[in-house]
Coordinates of C-alpha atoms in Angstrom, one line a residue:
M1 CA 132.0 -37.5 20.9
R2 CA 135.4 -36.5 19.4
D3 CA 136.3 -37.5 15.9
E4 CA 139.9 -38.5 16.2
R5 CA 140.2 -39.0 12.4
A6 CA 139.1 -35.4 11.8
E7 CA 141.6 -34.2 14.4
T8 CA 144.4 -36.2 12.9
G9 CA 143.6 -34.8 9.5
A10 CA 143.5 -31.3 10.8
T11 CA 146.9 -31.7 12.4
E12 CA 148.4 -33.1 9.2
A13 CA 146.9 -30.3 7.1
V14 CA 148.9 -27.6 9.0
Q15 CA 151.4 -26.4 6.5
T16 CA 155.0 -25.7 7.6
Q17 CA 157.4 -23.4 5.8
A18 CA 161.1 -23.0 6.8
F19 CA 163.1 -19.8 6.9
D20 CA 166.3 -18.6 8.5
V21 CA 164.8 -15.6 10.4
I22 CA 161.2 -15.0 11.3
V23 CA 160.3 -11.4 12.2
I24 CA 157.1 -10.9 14.2
G25 CA 155.7 -7.5 13.4
G26 CA 155.6 -5.5 10.2
G27 CA 156.1 -2.0 11.6
P28 CA 159.2 0.2 11.4
A29 CA 161.1 -2.2 13.7
G30 CA 160.1 -5.4 11.9
M31 CA 160.8 -4.0 8.5
A32 CA 164.2 -2.7 9.4
A33 CA 165.2 -6.0 11.1
A34 CA 163.9 -8.0 8.1
L35 CA 165.9 -5.9 5.6
A36 CA 169.1 -6.2 7.7
A37 CA 168.7 -9.9 8.0
H38 CA 168.0 -10.2 4.3
K39 CA 171.0 -8.1 3.4
A40 CA 173.1 -10.5 5.5
G41 CA 172.0 -13.4 3.3
A42 CA 169.2 -14.9 5.4
Q43 CA 165.9 -16.2 4.1
V44 CA 163.4 -14.0 6.0
A45 CA 159.7 -13.9 6.7
I46 CA 157.6 -11.2 8.3
A47 CA 154.4 -12.1 10.1
E48 CA 152.0 -9.1 10.6
R49 CA 148.5 -9.2 12.0
E50 CA 147.3 -6.2 10.0
Q51 CA 146.6 -6.3 6.3
H52 CA 149.3 -3.7 5.6
L53 CA 152.9 -3.2 6.5
G54 CA 153.8 0.0 8.3
G55 CA 152.5 -0.5 11.8
I56 CA 151.5 2.6 13.8
L57 CA 153.2 4.9 11.3
R58 CA 150.3 4.6 9.0
Q59 CA 148.3 6.8 11.2
C60 CA 151.1 9.2 12.2
I61 CA 150.5 11.8 9.4
H62 CA 152.5 14.5 11.1
P63 CA 156.1 15.4 10.1
G64 CA 159.2 14.8 12.1
F65 CA 160.3 11.4 10.9
G66 CA 163.5 10.6 9.0
L67 CA 165.6 13.5 10.1
S68 CA 168.3 11.1 11.3
H69 CA 167.9 8.1 9.0
F70 CA 167.1 9.8 5.7
K71 CA 168.4 13.3 6.5
Q72 CA 165.1 14.8 5.5
E73 CA 161.7 15.5 7.2
L74 CA 159.0 13.0 6.4
T75 CA 155.5 12.1 7.7
G76 CA 154.9 8.8 9.3
P77 CA 153.3 7.2 6.2
E78 CA 156.2 8.5 4.0
Y79 CA 158.8 7.1 6.3
A80 CA 157.0 3.7 6.4
Q81 CA 156.5 3.6 2.7
R82 CA 160.2 3.9 2.0
F83 CA 160.8 0.7 4.0
I84 CA 157.7 -1.0 2.5
D85 CA 159.1 -0.3 -1.0
Q86 CA 162.4 -1.8 0.0
V87 CA 160.8 -4.9 1.5
R88 CA 158.6 -5.5 -1.5
S89 CA 161.7 -5.2 -3.8
T90 CA 163.2 -8.3 -2.1
D91 CA 162.1 -11.9 -1.7
I92 CA 161.2 -11.5 1.9
A93 CA 158.1 -13.6 2.5
L94 CA 155.1 -11.6 3.8
F95 CA 152.3 -13.1 5.9
L96 CA 149.9 -10.3 6.3
G97 CA 146.6 -10.5 8.2
S98 CA 148.2 -13.3 10.2
M99 CA 148.0 -13.4 14.0
V100 CA 150.9 -15.2 15.8
L101 CA 149.5 -17.6 18.3
G102 CA 152.8 -18.7 19.9
I103 CA 156.5 -19.5 19.6
D104 CA 157.8 -23.0 20.4
S105 CA 161.4 -24.1 20.6
S106 CA 162.9 -27.5 20.2
E107 CA 166.6 -28.1 20.9
G108 CA 168.4 -29.3 17.8
A109 CA 165.2 -30.5 16.2
G110 CA 165.2 -30.1 12.5
A111 CA 168.9 -29.7 12.3
A112 CA 168.7 -31.3 8.9
D113 CA 165.8 -29.1 7.8
P114 CA 166.4 -28.2 4.2
G115 CA 165.2 -24.6 4.8
T116 CA 168.0 -23.9 7.3
N117 CA 171.7 -23.5 7.1
E118 CA 173.8 -26.4 8.5
G119 CA 176.4 -23.9 9.8
A120 CA 174.0 -23.1 12.7
G121 CA 174.8 -26.5 14.2
D122 CA 172.4 -27.9 16.7
A123 CA 170.8 -24.6 17.7
A124 CA 167.2 -24.7 18.6
I125 CA 164.6 -24.6 15.9
H126 CA 161.8 -22.1 16.7
T127 CA 158.3 -22.7 15.4
V128 CA 156.0 -19.7 15.0
T129 CA 152.4 -20.6 14.7
L130 CA 150.1 -18.3 12.7
M131 CA 146.4 -18.1 12.1
N132 CA 144.9 -16.2 9.1
R133 CA 141.9 -16.5 6.8
A134 CA 143.4 -19.5 5.0
G135 CA 143.8 -21.4 8.3
M136 CA 146.8 -22.3 10.5
L137 CA 150.4 -22.1 9.3
K138 CA 153.7 -22.9 11.0
L139 CA 156.9 -21.1 10.2
T140 CA 160.2 -22.6 11.4
G141 CA 163.6 -20.9 11.7
R142 CA 166.7 -20.8 13.8
A143 CA 166.2 -17.1 14.7
V144 CA 163.1 -15.1 15.6
V145 CA 163.0 -11.3 16.0
L146 CA 160.3 -9.9 18.2
A147 CA 159.1 -6.5 16.9
M148 CA 155.5 -6.3 18.1
G149 CA 155.7 -2.7 19.2
C150 CA 153.7 -1.4 22.2
R151 CA 150.2 -0.6 23.3
E152 CA 148.7 2.3 25.2
R153 CA 147.8 2.3 28.9
T154 CA 144.1 2.7 29.4
R155 CA 141.7 4.3 31.9
S156 CA 141.5 1.0 33.9
E157 CA 145.3 1.0 34.3
I158 CA 145.4 4.4 35.9
K159 CA 142.1 4.0 37.8
I160 CA 140.3 7.2 37.2
P161 CA 137.1 7.3 39.4
G162 CA 133.7 8.2 38.0
S163 CA 131.1 6.8 35.7
R164 CA 131.8 4.9 32.4
P165 CA 130.3 7.0 29.7
A166 CA 131.2 7.0 26.0
G167 CA 133.8 9.6 25.0
V168 CA 136.9 8.2 26.8
F169 CA 139.6 7.3 24.3
T170 CA 143.3 6.6 24.3
A171 CA 145.1 9.2 22.2
G172 CA 146.3 6.6 19.7
L173 CA 142.7 5.4 19.1
A174 CA 141.5 8.9 18.6
Q175 CA 144.4 9.4 16.1
R176 CA 143.3 6.3 14.2
Y177 CA 139.7 7.5 14.1
I178 CA 140.6 10.9 12.7
N179 CA 143.5 10.0 10.4
I180 CA 142.5 6.6 9.0
E181 CA 138.8 6.1 9.7
N182 CA 137.7 9.7 9.0
L183 CA 135.7 9.8 12.3
K184 CA 135.4 12.7 14.7
P185 CA 135.8 11.5 18.3
G186 CA 134.1 14.5 19.8
S187 CA 133.7 18.3 19.8
R188 CA 135.3 19.5 23.1
A189 CA 138.2 17.6 24.4
V190 CA 140.4 17.4 27.5
I191 CA 143.7 15.5 27.2
L192 CA 145.3 13.8 30.2
G193 CA 149.0 13.3 29.8
S194 CA 151.7 15.2 28.0
G195 CA 153.4 12.3 26.2
D196 CA 154.2 13.0 22.6
I197 CA 151.1 11.4 21.2
G198 CA 148.9 13.5 23.6
L199 CA 150.7 16.7 22.4
I200 CA 150.4 15.8 18.8
M201 CA 146.7 14.9 19.2
A202 CA 146.1 18.3 20.9
R203 CA 147.2 19.9 17.6
R204 CA 145.4 17.4 15.4
C205 CA 142.1 17.9 17.2
T206 CA 142.4 21.7 16.9
L207 CA 143.1 21.4 13.2
E208 CA 139.9 19.3 12.8
G209 CA 137.8 21.9 14.6
I210 CA 137.7 20.1 18.0
S211 CA 138.1 22.5 20.9
V212 CA 140.9 21.4 23.2
E213 CA 140.2 22.7 26.7
G214 CA 143.7 21.9 27.9
V215 CA 146.4 19.3 28.4
Y216 CA 146.7 18.1 32.0
E217 CA 149.9 16.5 33.3
L218 CA 150.4 14.7 36.6
M219 CA 154.1 15.4 36.8
P220 CA 155.6 18.9 37.3
Y221 CA 157.2 18.7 33.8
A222 CA 156.0 17.8 30.3
N223 CA 156.7 14.2 29.3
G224 CA 157.0 14.8 25.5
L225 CA 159.8 16.2 23.4
R226 CA 160.3 20.0 23.8
R227 CA 159.7 20.5 20.0
N228 CA 156.2 19.0 20.4
V229 CA 155.4 21.2 23.4
K230 CA 156.2 24.2 21.3
N231 CA 154.8 23.1 17.9
C232 CA 151.6 21.4 19.2
L233 CA 150.6 23.5 22.3
E234 CA 152.3 26.8 22.4
D235 CA 151.9 27.6 18.7
F236 CA 148.1 26.9 19.0
G237 CA 147.5 28.5 22.3
I238 CA 146.6 25.3 24.1
P239 CA 147.2 25.5 27.8
L240 CA 149.4 22.9 29.6
H241 CA 148.5 22.4 33.3
L242 CA 151.4 20.7 35.2
S243 CA 151.0 18.9 38.5
T244 CA 147.3 18.4 37.7
T245 CA 145.3 15.3 36.9
V246 CA 141.8 14.1 36.2
T247 CA 140.2 12.8 39.4
R248 CA 136.7 12.0 38.1
V249 CA 134.8 11.4 34.9
I250 CA 131.3 12.9 34.9
G251 CA 128.5 11.8 32.6
H252 CA 125.9 9.1 32.0
D253 CA 125.7 8.1 28.4
R254 CA 128.4 10.5 27.1
V255 CA 131.2 12.4 28.9
E256 CA 129.8 15.7 30.1
A257 CA 132.8 17.0 32.1
V258 CA 135.8 15.9 34.0
E259 CA 137.0 16.9 37.4
V260 CA 140.7 18.0 37.6
S261 CA 142.7 18.5 40.8
Q262 CA 146.2 19.7 41.5
V263 CA 148.6 17.2 43.1
D264 CA 151.3 17.5 45.7
E265 CA 154.9 16.4 45.7
H266 CA 153.8 12.8 46.3
L267 CA 151.4 13.0 43.3
A268 CA 148.4 12.8 45.5
P269 CA 145.4 15.1 44.7
I270 CA 145.2 18.2 47.0
P271 CA 141.8 18.6 48.6
G272 CA 140.1 21.8 47.8
T273 CA 141.8 22.3 44.4
E274 CA 139.1 20.4 42.4
R275 CA 137.4 22.1 39.5
V276 CA 135.1 20.8 36.8
V277 CA 136.0 21.2 33.1
P278 CA 133.1 20.8 30.7
C279 CA 133.9 18.5 27.8
D280 CA 132.5 15.6 25.7
T281 CA 135.8 13.8 25.1
L282 CA 138.7 12.7 27.3
L283 CA 141.9 11.5 25.5
L284 CA 144.4 9.6 27.5
S285 CA 148.1 9.8 26.8
V286 CA 149.4 8.1 29.9
G287 CA 152.1 5.9 28.8
L288 CA 153.0 2.9 26.6
I289 CA 153.5 -0.7 27.4
P290 CA 155.7 -3.1 25.3
E291 CA 153.4 -5.8 23.8
N292 CA 155.1 -8.9 25.3
E293 CA 152.5 -11.6 25.8
L294 CA 154.1 -13.7 23.1
S295 CA 157.6 -13.1 24.5
V296 CA 156.6 -14.3 28.0
A297 CA 154.8 -17.4 26.6
A298 CA 158.1 -18.2 24.7
G299 CA 160.0 -18.1 28.0
V300 CA 161.7 -14.7 27.5
E301 CA 162.6 -12.9 30.8
L302 CA 161.3 -9.3 31.1
D303 CA 162.9 -6.3 32.8
P304 CA 160.4 -4.9 35.3
R305 CA 161.6 -1.4 34.6
T306 CA 161.1 -1.4 30.8
R307 CA 158.6 -4.2 30.7
G308 CA 160.5 -5.4 27.7
A309 CA 163.0 -8.3 27.3
V310 CA 166.3 -8.5 29.0
V311 CA 168.8 -8.6 26.1
D312 CA 172.6 -8.6 25.5
Q313 CA 174.6 -6.4 23.1
S314 CA 173.3 -8.3 20.1
L315 CA 169.7 -7.7 21.3
Q316 CA 169.4 -11.5 22.0
T317 CA 167.1 -12.4 24.8
G318 CA 167.7 -15.1 27.4
V319 CA 166.2 -17.6 24.9
P320 CA 168.9 -18.5 22.4
G321 CA 167.9 -17.4 18.9
I322 CA 165.2 -15.0 20.0
F323 CA 166.0 -11.3 19.5
A324 CA 164.0 -8.2 20.4
C325 CA 164.0 -4.6 19.1
G326 CA 162.0 -1.5 18.8
N327 CA 159.1 -0.5 21.2
V328 CA 158.6 -4.1 22.2
L329 CA 162.0 -3.9 23.9
H330 CA 161.8 -0.4 25.3
V331 CA 159.7 2.6 24.4
H332 CA 161.6 4.8 22.0
D333 CA 161.4 8.6 21.4
L334 CA 162.0 8.6 17.7
A335 CA 161.2 6.1 14.9
D336 CA 164.7 6.7 13.5
N337 CA 166.2 5.3 16.7
V338 CA 163.8 2.3 16.3
T339 CA 165.2 1.7 12.8
T340 CA 168.9 1.9 13.9
E341 CA 168.3 -0.6 16.8
S342 CA 166.3 -3.0 14.7
E343 CA 168.9 -3.2 12.0
R344 CA 171.3 -4.4 14.6
A345 CA 168.9 -7.0 15.8
G346 CA 168.2 -8.2 12.2
A347 CA 171.9 -8.5 11.4
A348 CA 172.6 -10.4 14.6
A349 CA 169.6 -12.7 14.1
A350 CA 170.9 -13.5 10.6
A351 CA 174.4 -14.2 11.9
W352 CA 172.9 -16.6 14.5
A353 CA 170.7 -18.4 12.0
L354 CA 173.5 -18.8 9.4
G355 CA 176.0 -20.1 11.9
A356 CA 178.2 -17.0 11.6
V357 CA 177.8 -16.2 15.3
G358 CA 181.5 -15.5 15.6
T359 CA 181.0 -12.4 13.4
A360 CA 177.9 -11.0 15.1
A361 CA 178.0 -8.0 17.4
G362 CA 177.9 -9.0 21.0
V363 CA 179.4 -12.4 20.6
A364 CA 179.6 -14.3 23.8
G365 CA 183.1 -14.2 25.2
A366 CA 184.6 -16.8 27.5
G367 CA 183.8 -15.8 31.1
C368 CA 182.1 -12.6 30.1
Q369 CA 178.8 -12.5 32.0
L370 CA 177.9 -9.1 33.4
T371 CA 174.5 -7.6 34.3
V372 CA 173.8 -3.9 33.9
S373 CA 171.8 -2.1 36.4
P374 CA 170.6 1.5 36.6
A375 CA 171.2 3.8 39.6
G376 CA 170.7 7.4 40.6
I377 CA 168.0 9.0 38.5
A378 CA 168.4 6.5 35.6
G379 CA 165.1 4.7 35.1
Y380 CA 166.6 1.7 33.2
A381 CA 169.7 0.6 31.4
L382 CA 169.8 -1.5 28.2
P383 CA 171.2 -4.0 27.4
G384 CA 170.7 -5.7 30.7
R385 CA 173.4 -8.3 30.0
I386 CA 176.9 -8.0 28.6
T387 CA 178.3 -11.1 27.2
A388 CA 181.3 -9.8 25.1
V389 CA 184.3 -7.6 25.6
S390 CA 183.5 -5.1 22.9
L391 CA 182.3 -1.5 22.5
T392 CA 178.7 -1.5 23.8
K393 CA 176.0 1.2 23.3
L394 CA 174.0 1.6 26.5
N395 CA 170.6 3.1 26.3
F396 CA 168.8 4.7 29.2
R397 CA 166.2 7.3 30.3
V398 CA 166.2 9.5 33.4
R399 CA 163.2 9.5 35.7
R400 CA 163.1 13.3 36.1
P401 CA 164.5 16.3 34.3
V402 CA 167.8 17.7 35.6
D403 CA 169.9 20.7 34.5
A404 CA 173.2 19.2 35.4
A405 CA 174.1 15.5 35.8
R406 CA 176.8 13.1 34.9
V407 CA 176.8 9.5 33.8
R408 CA 179.0 7.2 35.8
I409 CA 179.9 3.6 35.2
L410 CA 180.6 1.7 38.5
A411 CA 181.9 -1.7 39.3
G412 CA 181.8 -2.5 43.0
D413 CA 183.3 0.5 44.7
E414 CA 185.3 1.6 41.7
E415 CA 184.3 4.3 39.2
L416 CA 185.3 2.9 35.8
F417 CA 184.1 5.8 33.6
A418 CA 182.5 9.2 33.9
G419 CA 180.8 11.4 31.3
K420 CA 180.5 15.1 31.0
V421 CA 178.1 17.2 33.1
R422 CA 175.0 18.0 31.0
P423 CA 171.2 18.3 31.2
F424 CA 168.9 15.3 30.9
K425 CA 165.2 14.9 30.2
P426 CA 162.9 11.9 30.6
S427 CA 161.4 12.5 27.1
V428 CA 164.8 11.8 25.5
M429 CA 166.2 8.3 25.1
E430 CA 169.9 8.7 25.9
S431 CA 172.8 6.6 24.8
F432 CA 176.2 6.2 26.2
P433 CA 179.2 4.3 24.7
L434 CA 180.8 1.7 27.0
P435 CA 184.4 1.0 25.8
A436 CA 185.7 -2.6 25.7
K437 CA 188.5 -1.7 28.1
V438 CA 185.9 -0.6 30.7
I439 CA 184.1 -4.0 30.4
Q440 CA 187.5 -5.8 30.7
R441 CA 188.3 -3.8 33.8
A442 CA 185.1 -4.9 35.4
L443 CA 185.9 -8.5 34.6
D444 CA 189.4 -8.1 36.0
L445 CA 187.8 -6.8 39.3
G446 CA 185.8 -10.0 39.5
V447 CA 182.4 -8.3 39.7
S448 CA 179.3 -9.7 38.2
E449 CA 177.5 -6.3 37.7
I450 CA 178.1 -3.0 36.1
V451 CA 176.1 0.0 37.3
L452 CA 175.0 2.9 35.1
S453 CA 174.4 5.8 37.5
V454 CA 173.1 9.2 36.4
D455 CA 173.9 11.5 39.3
P456 CA 172.8 15.2 39.6
V457 CA 175.6 17.6 40.1
E458 CA 175.3 20.7 42.3
E459 CA 176.2 23.7 40.3
A460 CA 178.7 26.1 42.0

């Protein structure tokens, strides 16, 4: 029999704290967004499920961070620590070891809440529910920044046949074992996938005395940055096998070997090319997926191409007052780019929360509602919506490498803008400036969509 008095008491015992901006995630994206919002004058809180700030960078002990933002080369922990120090020098409220259970919105509710600014008018109040060791807690604010990062694709998502022995890890988990837990995942490894973390772990395993039999890549090109191919594979004599994949895992209690096969132009295994590679460990570096379960539950629309939120120039989602940035929005190539993007999101969230929306980047303009779609070899285009006639930075990635291609901006049958001919690679997150006059021209044409097309150019 239910005790209604106990339930009522439990409900009343849930504490509520009010802020202007609530940031979900304490990694590089969350910290950069929080600092930017704080700098704009907002009262800010960060909710982080781990006991420490820093996110994934805590286990990325390799150099290569900070070259753009700090103009010097840092390791992941060094890069993160600079932001941790900045956060801790402010009055940003930290809720560490706190799992966010959900985000609820109420139109105009709490408009007179003493913890929010009256200038925000009757905008929705968002309630973020947390759970930690002390119990349940609710944070309210007019703006929420989603900065939950991304997760790795696993064996089940790429459907490798074979048995299910111990010794199959995602590359990020193996990285955590070695760099944080001081555990050795195996002695003889095969790596599937040439994404950056797979390349970096090939080098890391070698330095720890783990023999790396090779890196196998399904595509006919490496998916990681060129510098990582050179520094992590070529400099250590680790072979990279392109157009090759793992077609079977062999072993009972522990991985004993994997079967690899070459693939054709349709990425299907070619019969007769199978060979067995003895190993006791298989590391998977087969892609990242934005961590958007909370976003979907909050009513945020996702882009099927990026699997992140559909946003406008200010990085605001389709839910007013909810913003997204970093790898939860689209998978980035460099942490420095995450920081730059997240600072924009934090500043825009603060402007929204404080009622200064008229000064925020990407302010909604009367009659300006354009969608942005990719074409040609462009895999995606971001932002997916344009709601203001202002200089807009478009981000995109290509689906395959090309030596010569041009970015074209199209509206209906008219070409509004064309970039220079240059090479493109899938491993590099590209950006393209879209001038305000181009947006205005699209509106004058009466179209509802702008197309970002990356078209290969035949060299003479």
